[in-house]
Short mmCIF file of C-alpha atoms and ligand atoms in Angstrom, two decimals:
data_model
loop_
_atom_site.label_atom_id
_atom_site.label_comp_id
_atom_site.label_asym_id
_atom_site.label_seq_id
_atom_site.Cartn_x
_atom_site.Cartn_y
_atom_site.Cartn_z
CA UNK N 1 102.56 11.13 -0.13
CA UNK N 2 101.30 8.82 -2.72
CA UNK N 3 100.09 5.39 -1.10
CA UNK N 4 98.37 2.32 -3.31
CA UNK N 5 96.04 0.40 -1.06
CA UNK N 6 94.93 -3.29 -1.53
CA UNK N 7 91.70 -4.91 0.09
CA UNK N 8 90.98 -8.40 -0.59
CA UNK N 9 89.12 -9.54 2.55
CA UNK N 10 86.05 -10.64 1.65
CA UNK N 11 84.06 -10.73 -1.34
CA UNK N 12 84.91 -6.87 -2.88
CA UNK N 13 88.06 -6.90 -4.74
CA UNK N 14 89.34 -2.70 -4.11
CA UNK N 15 92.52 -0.68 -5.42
CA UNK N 16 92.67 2.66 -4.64
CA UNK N 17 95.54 5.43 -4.73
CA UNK N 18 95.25 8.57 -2.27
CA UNK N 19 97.08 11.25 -1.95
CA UNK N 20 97.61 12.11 1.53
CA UNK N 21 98.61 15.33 3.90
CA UNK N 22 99.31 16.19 6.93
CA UNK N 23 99.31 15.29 10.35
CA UNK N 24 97.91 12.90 12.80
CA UNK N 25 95.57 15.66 14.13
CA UNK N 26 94.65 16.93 10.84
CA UNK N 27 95.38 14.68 8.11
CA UNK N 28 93.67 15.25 4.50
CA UNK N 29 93.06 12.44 1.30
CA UNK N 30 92.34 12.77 -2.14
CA UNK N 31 91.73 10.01 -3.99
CA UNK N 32 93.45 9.73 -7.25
CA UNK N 33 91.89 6.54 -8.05
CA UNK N 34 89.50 3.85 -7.44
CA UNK N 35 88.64 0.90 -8.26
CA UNK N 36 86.03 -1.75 -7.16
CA UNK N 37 84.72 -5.27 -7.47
CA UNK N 38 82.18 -6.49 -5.83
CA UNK N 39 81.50 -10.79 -6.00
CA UNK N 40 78.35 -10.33 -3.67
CA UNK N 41 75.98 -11.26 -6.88
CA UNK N 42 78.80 -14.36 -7.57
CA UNK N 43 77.78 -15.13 -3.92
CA UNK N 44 73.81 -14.58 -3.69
CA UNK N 45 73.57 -18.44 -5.11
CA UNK N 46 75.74 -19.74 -2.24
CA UNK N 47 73.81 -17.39 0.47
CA UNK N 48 77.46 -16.44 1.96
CA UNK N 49 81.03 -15.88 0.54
CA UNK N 50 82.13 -19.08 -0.88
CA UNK N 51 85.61 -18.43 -0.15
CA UNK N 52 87.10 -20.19 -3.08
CA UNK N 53 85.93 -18.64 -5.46
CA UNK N 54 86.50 -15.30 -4.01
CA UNK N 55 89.93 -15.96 -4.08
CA UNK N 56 89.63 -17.16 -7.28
CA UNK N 57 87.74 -14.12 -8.43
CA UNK N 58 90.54 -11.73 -6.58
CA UNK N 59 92.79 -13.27 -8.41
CA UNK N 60 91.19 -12.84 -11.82
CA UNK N 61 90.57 -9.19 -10.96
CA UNK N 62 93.50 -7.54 -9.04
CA UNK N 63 95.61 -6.60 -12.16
CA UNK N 64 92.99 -5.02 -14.08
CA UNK N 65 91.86 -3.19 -11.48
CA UNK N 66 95.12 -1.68 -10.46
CA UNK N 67 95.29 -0.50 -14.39
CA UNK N 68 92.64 1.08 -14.04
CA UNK N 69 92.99 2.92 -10.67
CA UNK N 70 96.38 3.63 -12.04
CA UNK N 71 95.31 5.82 -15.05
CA UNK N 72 92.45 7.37 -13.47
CA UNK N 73 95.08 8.57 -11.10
CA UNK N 74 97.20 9.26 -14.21
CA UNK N 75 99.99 7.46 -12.97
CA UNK N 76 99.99 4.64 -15.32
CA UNK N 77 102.72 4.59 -17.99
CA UNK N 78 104.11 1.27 -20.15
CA UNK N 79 107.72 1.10 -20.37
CA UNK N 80 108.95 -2.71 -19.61
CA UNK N 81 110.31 -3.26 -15.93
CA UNK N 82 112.49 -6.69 -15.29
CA UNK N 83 110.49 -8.56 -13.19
CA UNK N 84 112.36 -9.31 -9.59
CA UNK N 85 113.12 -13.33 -9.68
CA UNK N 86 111.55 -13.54 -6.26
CA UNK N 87 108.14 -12.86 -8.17
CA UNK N 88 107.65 -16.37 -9.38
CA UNK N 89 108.00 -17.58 -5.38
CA UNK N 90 106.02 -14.88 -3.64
CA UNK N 91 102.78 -15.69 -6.43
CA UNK N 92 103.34 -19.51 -6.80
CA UNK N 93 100.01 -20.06 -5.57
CA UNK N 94 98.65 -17.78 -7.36
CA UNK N 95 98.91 -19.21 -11.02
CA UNK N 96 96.44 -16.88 -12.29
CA UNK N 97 98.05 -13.79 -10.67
CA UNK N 98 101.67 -14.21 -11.44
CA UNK N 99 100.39 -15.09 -15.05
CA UNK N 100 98.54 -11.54 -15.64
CA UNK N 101 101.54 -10.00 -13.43
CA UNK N 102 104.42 -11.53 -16.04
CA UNK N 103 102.45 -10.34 -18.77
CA UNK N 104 101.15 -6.77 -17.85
CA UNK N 105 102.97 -5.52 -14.39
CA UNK N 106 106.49 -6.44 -16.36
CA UNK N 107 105.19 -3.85 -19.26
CA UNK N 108 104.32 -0.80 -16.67
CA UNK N 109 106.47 1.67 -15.29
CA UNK N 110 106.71 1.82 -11.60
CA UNK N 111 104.26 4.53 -10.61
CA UNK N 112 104.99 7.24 -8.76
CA UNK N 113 103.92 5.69 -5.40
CA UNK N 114 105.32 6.21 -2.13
CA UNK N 115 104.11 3.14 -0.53
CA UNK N 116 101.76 0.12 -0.70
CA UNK N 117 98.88 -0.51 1.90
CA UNK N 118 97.49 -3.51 2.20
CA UNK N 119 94.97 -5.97 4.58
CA UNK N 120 96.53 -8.71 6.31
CA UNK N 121 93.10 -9.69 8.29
CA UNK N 122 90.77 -10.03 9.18
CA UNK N 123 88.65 -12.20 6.92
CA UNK N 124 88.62 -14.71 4.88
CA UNK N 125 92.34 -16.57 4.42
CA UNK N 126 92.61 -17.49 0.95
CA UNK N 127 91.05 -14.16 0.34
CA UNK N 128 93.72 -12.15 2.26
CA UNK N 129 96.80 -14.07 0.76
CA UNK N 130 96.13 -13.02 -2.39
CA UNK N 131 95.64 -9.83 -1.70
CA UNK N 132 99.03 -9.61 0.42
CA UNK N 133 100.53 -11.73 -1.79
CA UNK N 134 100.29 -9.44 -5.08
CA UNK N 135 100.67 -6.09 -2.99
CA UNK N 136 104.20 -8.48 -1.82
CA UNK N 137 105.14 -8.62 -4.86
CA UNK N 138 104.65 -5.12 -6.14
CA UNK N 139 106.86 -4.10 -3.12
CA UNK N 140 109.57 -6.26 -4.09
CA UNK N 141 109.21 -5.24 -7.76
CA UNK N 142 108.54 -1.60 -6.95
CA UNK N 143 110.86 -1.49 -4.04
CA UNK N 144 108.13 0.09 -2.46
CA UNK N 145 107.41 0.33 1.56
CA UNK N 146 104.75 -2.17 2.52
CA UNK N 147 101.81 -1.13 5.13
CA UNK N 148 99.66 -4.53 6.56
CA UNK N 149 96.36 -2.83 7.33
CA UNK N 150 94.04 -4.86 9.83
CA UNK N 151 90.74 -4.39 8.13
CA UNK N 152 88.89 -3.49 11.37
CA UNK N 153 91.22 -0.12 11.62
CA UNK N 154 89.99 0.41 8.37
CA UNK N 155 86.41 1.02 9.20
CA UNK N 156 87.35 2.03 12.50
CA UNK N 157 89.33 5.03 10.82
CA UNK N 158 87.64 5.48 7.55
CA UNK N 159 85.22 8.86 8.68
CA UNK N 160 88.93 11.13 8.74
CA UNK N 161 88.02 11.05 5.07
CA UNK N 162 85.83 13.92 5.74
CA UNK N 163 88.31 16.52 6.33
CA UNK N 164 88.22 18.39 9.53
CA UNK N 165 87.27 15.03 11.50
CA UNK N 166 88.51 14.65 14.65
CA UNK N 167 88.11 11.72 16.55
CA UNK N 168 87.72 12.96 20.77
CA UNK N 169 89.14 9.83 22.67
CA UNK N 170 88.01 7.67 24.18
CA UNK N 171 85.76 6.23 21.56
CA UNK N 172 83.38 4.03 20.73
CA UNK N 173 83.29 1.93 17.18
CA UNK N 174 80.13 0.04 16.25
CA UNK N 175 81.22 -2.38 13.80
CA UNK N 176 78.48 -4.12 11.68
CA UNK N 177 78.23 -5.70 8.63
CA UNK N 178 78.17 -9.31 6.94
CA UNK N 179 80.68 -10.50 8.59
CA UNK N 180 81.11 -8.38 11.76
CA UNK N 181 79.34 -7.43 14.72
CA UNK N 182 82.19 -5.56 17.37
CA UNK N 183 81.88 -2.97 19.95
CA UNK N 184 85.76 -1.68 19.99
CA UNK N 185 86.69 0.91 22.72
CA UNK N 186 89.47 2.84 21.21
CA UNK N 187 91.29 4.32 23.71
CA UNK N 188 93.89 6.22 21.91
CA UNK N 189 95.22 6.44 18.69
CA UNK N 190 96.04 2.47 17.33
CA UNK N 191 95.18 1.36 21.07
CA UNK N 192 92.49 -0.60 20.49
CA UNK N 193 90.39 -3.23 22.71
CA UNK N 194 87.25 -5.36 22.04
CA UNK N 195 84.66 -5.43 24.08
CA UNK N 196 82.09 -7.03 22.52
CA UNK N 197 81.55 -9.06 19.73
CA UNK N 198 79.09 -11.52 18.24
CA UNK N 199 78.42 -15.66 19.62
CA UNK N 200 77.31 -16.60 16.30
CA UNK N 201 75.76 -14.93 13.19
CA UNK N 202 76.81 -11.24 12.35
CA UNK N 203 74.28 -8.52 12.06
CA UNK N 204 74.10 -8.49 8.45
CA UNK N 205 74.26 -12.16 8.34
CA UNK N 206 71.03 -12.38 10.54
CA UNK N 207 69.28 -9.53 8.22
CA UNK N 208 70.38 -12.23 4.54
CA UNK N 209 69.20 -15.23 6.77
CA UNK N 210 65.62 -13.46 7.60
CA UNK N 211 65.27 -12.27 4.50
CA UNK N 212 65.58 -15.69 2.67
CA UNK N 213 63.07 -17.27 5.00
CA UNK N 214 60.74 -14.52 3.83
CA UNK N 215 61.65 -14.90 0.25
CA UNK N 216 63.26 -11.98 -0.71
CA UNK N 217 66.62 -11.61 -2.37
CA UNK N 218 70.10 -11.39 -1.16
CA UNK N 219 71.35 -8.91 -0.32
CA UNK N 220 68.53 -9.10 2.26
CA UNK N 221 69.41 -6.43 4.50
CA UNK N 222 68.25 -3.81 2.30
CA UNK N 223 64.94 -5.40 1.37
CA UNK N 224 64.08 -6.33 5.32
CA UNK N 225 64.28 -2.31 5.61
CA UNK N 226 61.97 -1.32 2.64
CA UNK N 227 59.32 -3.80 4.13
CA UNK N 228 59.76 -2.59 7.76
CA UNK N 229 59.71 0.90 6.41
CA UNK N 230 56.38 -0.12 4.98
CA UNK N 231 55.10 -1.42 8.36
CA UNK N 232 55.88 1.24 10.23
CA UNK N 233 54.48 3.73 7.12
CA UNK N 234 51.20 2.07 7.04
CA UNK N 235 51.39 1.57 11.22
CA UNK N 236 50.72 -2.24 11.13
CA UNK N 237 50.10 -3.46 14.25
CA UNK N 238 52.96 -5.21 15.18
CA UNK N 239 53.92 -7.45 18.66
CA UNK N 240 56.83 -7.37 19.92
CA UNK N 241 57.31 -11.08 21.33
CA UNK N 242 60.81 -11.51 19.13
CA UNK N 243 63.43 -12.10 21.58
CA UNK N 244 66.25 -9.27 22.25
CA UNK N 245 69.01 -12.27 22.65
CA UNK N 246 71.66 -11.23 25.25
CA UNK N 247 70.21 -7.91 26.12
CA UNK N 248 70.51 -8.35 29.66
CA UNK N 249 73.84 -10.60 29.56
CA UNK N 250 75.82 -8.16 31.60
CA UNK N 251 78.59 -8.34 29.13
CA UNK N 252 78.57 -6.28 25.94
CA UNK N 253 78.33 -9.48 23.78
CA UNK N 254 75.82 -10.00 20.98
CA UNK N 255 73.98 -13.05 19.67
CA UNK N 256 71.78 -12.98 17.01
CA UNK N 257 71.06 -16.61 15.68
CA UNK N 258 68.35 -17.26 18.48
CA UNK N 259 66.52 -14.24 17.10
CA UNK N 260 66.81 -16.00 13.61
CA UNK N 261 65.41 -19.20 14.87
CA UNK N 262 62.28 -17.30 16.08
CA UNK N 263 61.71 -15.67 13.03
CA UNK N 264 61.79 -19.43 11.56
CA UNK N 265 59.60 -20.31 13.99
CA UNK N 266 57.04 -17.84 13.33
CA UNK N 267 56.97 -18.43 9.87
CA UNK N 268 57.34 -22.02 8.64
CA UNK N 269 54.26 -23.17 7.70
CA UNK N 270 52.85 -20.10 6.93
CA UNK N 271 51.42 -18.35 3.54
CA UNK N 272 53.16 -15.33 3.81
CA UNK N 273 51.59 -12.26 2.08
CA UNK N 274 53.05 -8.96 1.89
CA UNK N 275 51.31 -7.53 4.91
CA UNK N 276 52.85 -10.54 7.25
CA UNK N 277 56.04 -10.09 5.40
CA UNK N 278 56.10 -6.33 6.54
CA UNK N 279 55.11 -6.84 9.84
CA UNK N 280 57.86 -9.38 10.67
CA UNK N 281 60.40 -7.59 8.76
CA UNK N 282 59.89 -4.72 11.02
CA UNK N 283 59.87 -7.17 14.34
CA UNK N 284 62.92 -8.24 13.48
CA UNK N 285 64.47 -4.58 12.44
CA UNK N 286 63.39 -3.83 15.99
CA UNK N 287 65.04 -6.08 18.02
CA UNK N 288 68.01 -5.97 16.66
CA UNK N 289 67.95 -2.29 16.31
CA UNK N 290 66.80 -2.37 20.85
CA UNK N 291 70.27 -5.01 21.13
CA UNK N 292 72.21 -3.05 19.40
CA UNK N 293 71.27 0.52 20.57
CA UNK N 294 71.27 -0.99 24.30
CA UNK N 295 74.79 -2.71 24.23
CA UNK N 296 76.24 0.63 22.33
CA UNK N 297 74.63 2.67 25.17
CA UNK N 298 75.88 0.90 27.83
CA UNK N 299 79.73 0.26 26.23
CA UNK N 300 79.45 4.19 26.35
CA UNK N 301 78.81 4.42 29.55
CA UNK N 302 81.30 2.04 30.57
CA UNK N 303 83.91 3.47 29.06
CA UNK N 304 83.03 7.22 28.94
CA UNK N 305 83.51 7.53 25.48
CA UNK N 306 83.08 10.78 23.44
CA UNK N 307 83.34 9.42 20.39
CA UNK N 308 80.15 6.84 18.62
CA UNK N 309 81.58 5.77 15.38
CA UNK N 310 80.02 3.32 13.24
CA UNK N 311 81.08 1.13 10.20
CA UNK N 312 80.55 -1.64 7.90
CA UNK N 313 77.49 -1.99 5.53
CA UNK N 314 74.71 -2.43 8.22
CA UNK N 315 74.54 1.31 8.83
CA UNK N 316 73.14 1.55 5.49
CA UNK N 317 70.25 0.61 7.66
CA UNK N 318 68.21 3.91 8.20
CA UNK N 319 66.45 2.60 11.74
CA UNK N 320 70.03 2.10 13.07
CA UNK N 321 71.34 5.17 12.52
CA UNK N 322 68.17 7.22 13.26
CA UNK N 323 68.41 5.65 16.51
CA UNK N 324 72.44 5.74 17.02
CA UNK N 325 71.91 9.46 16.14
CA UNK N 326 69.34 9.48 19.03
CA UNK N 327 71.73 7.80 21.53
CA UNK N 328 74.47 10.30 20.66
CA UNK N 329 72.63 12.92 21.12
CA UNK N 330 70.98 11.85 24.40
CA UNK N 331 74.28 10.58 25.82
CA UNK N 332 76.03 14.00 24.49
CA UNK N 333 78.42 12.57 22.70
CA UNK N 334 79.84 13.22 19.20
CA UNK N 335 78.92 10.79 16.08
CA UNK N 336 81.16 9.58 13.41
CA UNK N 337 79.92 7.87 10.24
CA UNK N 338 81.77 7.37 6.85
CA UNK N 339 80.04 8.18 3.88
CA UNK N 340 78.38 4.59 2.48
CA UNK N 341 80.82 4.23 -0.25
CA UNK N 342 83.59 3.89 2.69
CA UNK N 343 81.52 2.04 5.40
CA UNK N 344 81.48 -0.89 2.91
CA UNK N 345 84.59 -2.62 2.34
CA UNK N 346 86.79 -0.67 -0.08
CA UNK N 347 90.75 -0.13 -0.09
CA UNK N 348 90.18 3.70 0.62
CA UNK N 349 89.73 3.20 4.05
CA UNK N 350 93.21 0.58 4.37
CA UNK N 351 95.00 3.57 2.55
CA UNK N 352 93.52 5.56 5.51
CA UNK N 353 94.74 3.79 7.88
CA UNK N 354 97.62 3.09 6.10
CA UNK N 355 99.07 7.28 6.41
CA UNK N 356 97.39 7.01 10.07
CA UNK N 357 100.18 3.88 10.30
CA UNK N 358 102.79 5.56 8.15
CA UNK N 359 102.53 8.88 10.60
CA UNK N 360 103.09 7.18 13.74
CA UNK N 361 105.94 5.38 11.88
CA UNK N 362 104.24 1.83 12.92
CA UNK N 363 105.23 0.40 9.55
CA UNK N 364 107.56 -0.81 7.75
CA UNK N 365 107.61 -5.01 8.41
CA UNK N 366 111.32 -6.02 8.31
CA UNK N 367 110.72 -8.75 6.37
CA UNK N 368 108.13 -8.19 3.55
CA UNK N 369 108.30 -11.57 2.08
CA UNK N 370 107.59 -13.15 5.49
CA UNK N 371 104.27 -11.60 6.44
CA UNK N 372 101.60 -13.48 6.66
CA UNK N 373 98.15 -13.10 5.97
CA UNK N 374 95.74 -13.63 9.31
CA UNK N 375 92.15 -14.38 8.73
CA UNK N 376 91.56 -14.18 12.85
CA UNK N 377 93.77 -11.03 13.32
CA UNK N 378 92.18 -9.32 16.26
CA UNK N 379 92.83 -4.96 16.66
O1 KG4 E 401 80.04 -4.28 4.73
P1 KG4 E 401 79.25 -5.04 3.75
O2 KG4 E 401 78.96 -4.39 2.44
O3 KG4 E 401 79.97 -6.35 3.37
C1 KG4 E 401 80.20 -7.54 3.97
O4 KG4 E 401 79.99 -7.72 5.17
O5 KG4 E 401 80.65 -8.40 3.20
O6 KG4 E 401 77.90 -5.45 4.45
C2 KG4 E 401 76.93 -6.17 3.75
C3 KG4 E 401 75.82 -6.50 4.71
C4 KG4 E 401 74.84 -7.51 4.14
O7 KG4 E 401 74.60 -8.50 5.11
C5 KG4 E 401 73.59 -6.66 3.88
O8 KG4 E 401 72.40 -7.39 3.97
C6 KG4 E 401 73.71 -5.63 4.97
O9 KG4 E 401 75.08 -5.32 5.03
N1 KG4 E 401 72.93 -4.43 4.66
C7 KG4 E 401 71.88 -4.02 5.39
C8 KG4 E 401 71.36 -2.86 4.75
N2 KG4 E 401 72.12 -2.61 3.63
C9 KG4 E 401 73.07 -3.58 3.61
N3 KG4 E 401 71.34 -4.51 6.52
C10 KG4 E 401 70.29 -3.87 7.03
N4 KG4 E 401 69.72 -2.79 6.47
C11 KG4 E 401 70.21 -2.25 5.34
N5 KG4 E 401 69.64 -1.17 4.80
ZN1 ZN E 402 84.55 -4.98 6.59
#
C-alpha cells in the first residue's frame, strides 16, 4: 500500500510517501518521495523553537512540499477536484493553509494513496494542529483513511526501515534529542511504557545551552563534539568534577539542567580560549555520555531487554553511540539505530509506524474531523 505521512511536530516541516509490504514480522518501505523543511536556522536567533512561528512556517510550507513529494513519487497529476465544503471549517485557523489548499489542492488529482499518516503528539500544539489539520482535510477531500501517529512510535519504530530488522522483545528505546530525553521499555508490539524521562532540560537542549555559554553556534550539539573530539585527540588533561545529576537516583530519571549550571559556573568570568573550550566541551560530553550509558544499562537490566534502540538527533553524537555500542555488546544484547536521516524528525518514520498501525488494524479514528492534536500525548 501507498501511505502519505505528515510530521509537523516541531520545527522540521516533512511529507513523505512510502510504499509499503508485508507483514508485521517482516515488513518492507520504499520511499517514493520526500520532502523536508527544516526551521532550526529560523530558530538559532530565538535559542529554541519559537512555536509561533513554526506554525506559521508549517503552514507556509505544507502544500509545496506535498507537490513536491508528490511528483518525485510520480503521483502528482492536475485535473480540478471540488473541494469538500467541510474544508473551509477543518482549516479556519489556518488562513494561510486553506488559502494555498483552495488554490492548488482543488487543481490536483487525488493521488493514488491508500491512506494518510499523520502526528497527533507529541510536541509542540500549534505545531501539531496544523499538521493534523491539513492531513484532516486531505482525508475528507481524498476520502482517504486517516492514521494519528504519536511521534515517539515514530523514532521508536523508524530502524524497520532497514529491511530484515527485527525488533527481539522486550526492548529498550533511548530517546534523545532537542526536545526528548525517554527510556521506553517496549514490551510488545504498540505496548509501550516509560520509564524514565527527563526533570528539566532535554539532552540536546543541555548540549545548545553549553554550547552558547562557550560561544559557539546553534546547533550546538554538533560543535560541543568536534571540540571534545579535539580534547580527547590531543589528550588534554581533563577533571572530571562535573556532576553526573541523578546517577544514583534509584529511578531511571534524568536531569540535566544542574549539569548546565556547573558548566556556567565554571566558566563565567573566564577568557575562554580554544584549549579551555575543548577541555570543557569534553567534561560535559562525558557526563552526560556516564548518565546516560548508566541509566540505559540499568533500564536493561531491569527489564531484561534484548533489544537497545536509539533515536532522535543526539545519536548523531559519536561518544554516545561508541559507548551504547559498548553496552550492547557487554550486556549481549542486540542494537538498533536508524540511519541519521530517520533518527531526526522526518515523516518517514510516522509512515512507518503508520503500516506498523495499519497491520495491526489499530487505525482508522471514527471520527476524523474530531481528533485532536495532543502536544503531551504520552506512548
Ligand atoms: O532530533 P533533532 O534533530 O531535533 C529536535 O529535537 O528538534 O535533534 C536536534 C538536537 C539538537 O539539540 C542538537 O544540538 C543535537 O540534537 N545534536 C547533537 C549532535 N548532533 C545534533 N548533540 C550532540 N552531539 C551531536 N553530534
Ligand atoms: Zn522527535
Amino acid at each position: 500500500m501507498k501511505i502519505l505521512a505528515i510530521e509537523t511536530s516541531c520545527d522540521e516541516t516533512a511529507v513523505a510517501i512510502l510504499e509499503a509490504t508485508g507483514n508485521l514480522e517482516n515488513p518492507k518501505f520504499t520511499v517514493l518521495g520526500d520532502s523536508l523543511y527544516s526551521q532550526a536556522h529560523l530558530h538559532a536567533e530565538y535559542g529554541g523553537v519559537y512555536p509561533t512561528l513554526a506554525k506559521r512556517e508549517h503552514a507556509k510550507n505544507l502544500i509545496p512540499l506535498l507537490k513536491t513529494a508528490l511528483q518525485e513519487a510520480g503521483l502528482f497529476e492536475e485535473n480540478p477536484t471540488e473541494l469538500s465544503e467541510k474544508t473551509n471549517k477543518i482549516l479556519e485557523r489556518e488562513p494561510e493553509l486553506l488559502g494555498q489548499f483552495i488554490q492548488i489542492v482543488s487543481k490536483m488529482k487525488i493521488p493514488d494513496i491508500d491512506a494518510i499518516a499523520v502526528t497527533q503528539g507529541p510536541g509542540l500544539a500549534p505545531a501539531l494542529w496544523v499538521g493534523l489539520n491539513f492531513a484532516k482535510a486531505l482525508s475528507i477531500n481524498w476520502n482517504k483513511s486517516l492514521i494519528p501517529i504519536n511521534h515517539m512510535e515514530g523514532h521508536v519504530l523508524s530502524p524497520l526501515f532497514k529491511k530484515g530488522t527485527k525488533i527481539k522483545f522486550p526492548a529498550i528505546s533511548l530517546l534523545i534529542s532537542g526536545g526528548h530525553t525517554q527510556l521506553v521499555h517496549v514490551k510488545d508490539w504498540f505496548d509501550y511504557e516509560i520509564i524514565g524521562e527527563t526533570k528539566d532540560d532535554a539532552v540536546g537542549e543541555a548540549f545548545d545551552k553549553v554550547a552558547r555559554m562557550l560561544d559557539l553556534p546553534y546547533p550546538g550539539g554538533p560543535e560541543i563534539s568536534k571540540l571534545a573530539d579535539i580534547a580527547r585527540s590531543k589528550e588534554l588533561e581533563t577533571d572530571k568534577s562535573l556532576p553526573r545529576p541523578m546517577k544514583h537516583s534509584g529511578d531511571l530519571n534524568f536531569s540535566f539542567s544542574g549539569l548546565k549550571t556547573a558548566v556556567l559556573y565554571r566558566v563565567s568570568g573566564k577568557k575562554l580560549d580554544g584549549i579551555k573550550k575543548a577541555k570543557i566541551a569534553r567534561e560535559f560530553e562525558d557526563a552526560v555520555v556516564d548518565v546516560l550509558t548508566s541509566k540505559t544499562s540499568e533500564a536493561i537490566k531491569q527489564t531484561k531487554a534484548k533489544t537497545l534502540i536509539l533515536g532522535g538527533g543526539v545519536i548523531a553524537n559519536k561518544e554516545i553511540r561508541k559507548h551504547m555500542q559498548i553496552l550492547a555488546h557487554d550486556l549481549k544484547i542486540q542494537l538498533l539505530m536508524p540511519e541519521m536521516k530517520l533518527a531526526t524528525d522526518n515523516a518517514i518514520m510516522i509512515g512507518i509506524a503508520g503500516y506498523m498501525r495499519f497491520l495491526d488494524e489499530k487505525i482508522s479514528p471514527e471520527n476524523i474531523e474530531g481528533l485532536k492534536a495532543d502536544g503531551n500525548l504520552r506512548l
